[in-house]
C-alpha positions as a Python dict, from the first residue, in 0.01 Angstrom:
ca = {
    (1, 'D'): (0, 0, 0),
    (2, 'Q'): (-180, 134, -304),
    (3, 'Y'): (149, 179, -486),
    (4, 'G'): (361, -100, -421),
    (5, 'I'): (606, 111, -218),
    (6, 'F'): (613, -104, 66),
    (7, 'T'): (630, -452, -25),
    (8, 'P'): (989, -406, -172),
    (9, 'M'): (1133, -233, 132),
    (10, 'M'): (1014, -543, 375),
    (11, 'E'): (1166, -780, 112),
    (12, 'S'): (1471, -565, 141),
    (13, 'L'): (1460, -621, 539),
    (14, 'G'): (1487, -961, 486),
    (15, 'Y'): (1750, -926, 202),
    (16, 'E'): (1965, -731, 418),
    (17, 'A'): (1899, -980, 719),
    (18, 'R'): (2041, -1262, 498),
    (19, 'L'): (2352, -1073, 381),
    (20, 'H'): (2430, -953, 717),
    (21, 'P'): (2623, -1268, 839),
    (22, 'D'): (2874, -1242, 525),
    (23, 'K'): (2914, -880, 569),
    (24, 'L'): (3008, -931, 945),
    (25, 'V'): (3259, -1227, 851),
    (26, 'F'): (3454, -1062, 521),
    (27, 'T'): (3428, -728, 714),
    (28, 'L'): (3643, -887, 988),
    (29, 'L'): (3847, -1099, 724),
    (30, 'A'): (3944, -763, 598),
    (31, 'A'): (4032, -598, 936),
    (32, 'G'): (4256, -900, 1013),
    (33, 'F'): (4581, -719, 859),
    (34, 'A'): (4530, -437, 1179),
    (35, 'T'): (4334, -678, 1431),
    (36, 'A'): (4492, -898, 1703),
    (37, 'C'): (4401, -1276, 1703),
    (38, 'Y'): (4466, -1540, 2012),
    (39, 'D'): (4818, -1487, 1982),
    (40, 'G'): (4849, -1145, 2066),
    (41, 'Q'): (4974, -1048, 1652),
    (42, 'Y'): (4787, -919, 1395),
    (43, 'F'): (4534, -1215, 1224),
    (44, 'F'): (4759, -1156, 889),
    (45, 'D'): (5114, -1109, 1026),
    (46, 'T'): (5468, -1188, 973),
    (47, 'D'): (5575, -1274, 1334),
    (48, 'H'): (5337, -1525, 1469),
    (49, 'P'): (5542, -1709, 1726),
    (50, 'V'): (5548, -2102, 1685),
    (51, 'L'): (5768, -2336, 1899),
    (52, 'N'): (6012, -2533, 1683),
    (53, 'A'): (6104, -2911, 1736),
    (54, 'S'): (6363, -2766, 2023),
    (55, 'G'): (6086, -2566, 2197),
    (56, 'V'): (6244, -2231, 2082),
    (57, 'A'): (5978, -1992, 1964),
    (58, 'E'): (6021, -1886, 1586),
    (59, 'S'): (5837, -1641, 1345),
    (60, 'V'): (5611, -1753, 1113),
    (61, 'S'): (5427, -1568, 858),
    (62, 'N'): (5066, -1575, 704),
    (63, 'Y'): (5125, -1223, 524),
    (64, 'Q'): (5237, -1119, 183),
    (65, 'S'): (5294, -740, 196),
    (66, 'G'): (5194, -537, -102),
    (67, 'S'): (4958, -220, -194),
    (68, 'G'): (4668, -365, -381),
    (69, 'N'): (4351, -481, -286),
    (70, 'P'): (4364, -785, -45),
    (71, 'W'): (4337, -1149, -128),
    (72, 'F'): (4317, -1442, 80),
    (73, 'L'): (4362, -1823, 62),
    (74, 'L'): (4184, -2005, 315),
    (75, 'D'): (4124, -2368, 445),
    (76, 'T'): (3766, -2419, 507),
    (77, 'K'): (3733, -2787, 533),
    (78, 'R'): (3798, -2825, 917),
    (79, 'P'): (3578, -2809, 1185),
    (80, 'L'): (3687, -2509, 1292),
    (81, 'K'): (3703, -2243, 1057),
    (82, 'P'): (3940, -1967, 1014),
    (83, 'I'): (3641, -1709, 1089),
    (84, 'I'): (3411, -1808, 1349),
    (85, 'F'): (3031, -1716, 1330),
    (86, 'Q'): (2818, -1718, 1631),
    (87, 'N'): (2456, -1651, 1582),
    (88, 'R'): (2271, -1633, 1939),
    (89, 'K'): (1927, -1502, 1819),
    (90, 'E'): (1767, -1559, 1454),
    (91, 'P'): (1682, -1242, 1279),
    (92, 'Q'): (1295, -1141, 1368),
    (93, 'F'): (1085, -885, 1204),
    (94, 'V'): (964, -638, 1406),
    (95, 'L'): (709, -361, 1358),
    (96, 'M'): (595, -98, 1609),
    (97, 'N'): (275, 44, 1460),
    (98, 'K'): (38, -13, 1742),
    (99, 'E'): (-155, 285, 1902),
    (100, 'D'): (17, 254, 2230),
    (101, 'D'): (379, 226, 2083),
    (102, 'Q'): (590, 550, 2177),
    (103, 'N'): (683, 640, 1804),
    (104, 'V'): (308, 595, 1702),
    (105, 'F'): (165, 780, 1988),
    (106, 'M'): (423, 1063, 1992),
    (107, 'S'): (539, 1094, 1619),
    (108, 'K'): (268, 953, 1445),
    (109, 'K'): (496, 713, 1269),
    (110, 'F'): (537, 353, 1213),
    (111, 'L'): (846, 161, 1241),
    (112, 'Y'): (965, -169, 1097),
    (113, 'G'): (1313, -342, 1145),
    (114, 'V'): (1493, -681, 1213),
    (115, 'D'): (1646, -775, 1556),
    (116, 'C'): (1903, -1031, 1585),
    (117, 'R'): (2211, -1104, 1820),
    (118, 'R'): (2531, -1241, 1615),
    (119, 'N'): (2893, -1170, 1591),
    (120, 'V'): (3228, -1287, 1455),
    (121, 'G'): (3564, -1365, 1567),
    (122, 'F'): (3909, -1530, 1449),
    (123, 'G'): (3969, -1893, 1447),
    (124, 'F'): (4339, -2003, 1385),
    (125, 'W'): (4541, -1780, 1183),
    (126, 'Q'): (4722, -2130, 1028),
    (127, 'M'): (4397, -2153, 824),
    (128, 'A'): (4398, -1826, 662),
    (129, 'Y'): (4649, -1658, 426),
    (130, 'G'): (4625, -1279, 369),
    (131, 'S'): (4815, -1086, 85),
    (132, 'K'): (4811, -728, -62),
    (133, 'A'): (5065, -850, -321),
    (134, 'T'): (4963, -912, -691),
    (135, 'L'): (4734, -1192, -745),
    (136, 'D'): (4935, -1407, -968),
    (137, 'A'): (5056, -1754, -1016),
    (138, 'T'): (5382, -1676, -846),
    (139, 'N'): (5210, -1561, -517),
    (140, 'F'): (4936, -1755, -530),
    (141, 'E'): (5181, -2073, -526),
    (142, 'A'): (5382, -1874, -256),
    (143, 'A'): (5102, -1848, -47),
    (144, 'K'): (4969, -2221, -76),
    (145, 'A'): (5322, -2356, -4),
    (146, 'A'): (5348, -2120, 308),
    (147, 'M'): (4996, -2269, 448),
    (148, 'G'): (5119, -2629, 338),
    (149, 'A'): (5437, -2566, 567),
    (150, 'F'): (5236, -2446, 901),
    (151, 'K'): (5330, -2670, 1206),
    (152, 'K'): (5204, -2714, 1531),
    (153, 'D'): (5419, -2630, 1829),
    (154, 'Y'): (5734, -2875, 1867),
    (155, 'G'): (5720, -2939, 1490),
    (156, 'T'): (5419, -3139, 1421),
    (157, 'P'): (5292, -3077, 1061),
    (158, 'I'): (4914, -2942, 1075),
    (159, 'G'): (4839, -3058, 730),
    (160, 'I'): (4691, -2734, 583),
    (161, 'V'): (4518, -2761, 215),
    (162, 'P'): (4392, -2424, 131),
    (163, 'N'): (4082, -2472, -88),
    (164, 'L'): (3904, -2114, -103),
    (165, 'L'): (4059, -1829, -261),
    (166, 'V'): (3855, -1525, -159),
    (167, 'V'): (3884, -1198, -363),
    (168, 'G'): (3705, -854, -438),
    (169, 'P'): (3573, -745, -761),
    (170, 'S'): (3904, -596, -862),
    (171, 'N'): (4080, -936, -831),
    (172, 'E'): (3807, -1160, -983),
    (173, 'S'): (3975, -1161, -1334),
    (174, 'A'): (4316, -1243, -1200),
    (175, 'A'): (4173, -1551, -966),
    (176, 'K'): (4028, -1676, -1275),
    (177, 'K'): (4364, -1677, -1468),
    (178, 'V'): (4508, -1815, -1180),
    (179, 'V'): (4302, -2110, -1055),
    (180, 'A'): (4022, -2131, -1332),
    (181, 'A'): (4196, -2153, -1646),
    (182, 'E'): (4288, -2499, -1766),
    (183, 'T'): (4559, -2351, -2016),
    (184, 'L'): (4777, -2052, -1961),
    (185, 'A'): (4799, -1758, -2191),
    (186, 'G'): (5101, -1880, -2377),
    (187, 'G'): (4917, -2250, -2448),
    (188, 'G'): (5094, -2446, -2142),
    (189, 'S'): (4897, -2654, -1902),
    (190, 'N'): (4809, -2435, -1586),
    (191, 'T'): (4918, -2639, -1309),
    (192, 'N'): (4708, -2460, -1077),
    (193, 'W'): (4392, -2549, -1233),
    (194, 'K'): (4131, -2602, -977),
    (195, 'A'): (4358, -2563, -696),
    (196, 'A'): (4104, -2384, -524),
    (197, 'E'): (3784, -2229, -566),
    (198, 'I'): (3696, -1876, -612),
    (199, 'L'): (3471, -1652, -385),
    (200, 'V'): (3417, -1309, -512),
    (201, 'V'): (3319, -1069, -210),
    (202, 'P'): (3189, -710, -286),
    (203, 'W'): (3289, -589, 35),
    (204, 'L'): (3674, -660, 2),
    (205, 'D'): (3738, -361, -220),
}
């Protein structure tokens, strides 16, 4: 490598391997509007069946409709997370540059890559709320209140307290206005200040 070309390429392989779990997790989160979870409904849906105190199934929603880029409110403090990441094999750098490697013998090419085994899946829908509505104080408070009202079957409160607001770059500014500004634009106190941490995810837009 006389021209410094290959070192950045190898570093990029490691960097992409480091990002791979995030890409899996947040791609699945964004797909939750059209991907079923354990109860047969979409992960973000208006019709999750939950038994009330009398044992009758009722529909519960963890979804706000809209036409904007999605944002998510999550409770990540519990042992079971909204999205479950399974890592079966740590990333391993693989190089095929020996004379008896097929690609070297047949094509005179060296191959470099990363090998790993991992996947993601949905946890409990009650720990997540997905919205495509405008990210503002009103919709944020509605999502937070809905999560706080989630109950187990037969009416026992779950005690969900969301702590993470996940947004794409297009919603970053709105998220900061909702939970990161101590005062409102008009000068009053922001009652949602520090109500959740903000996580900006580039793959959500």
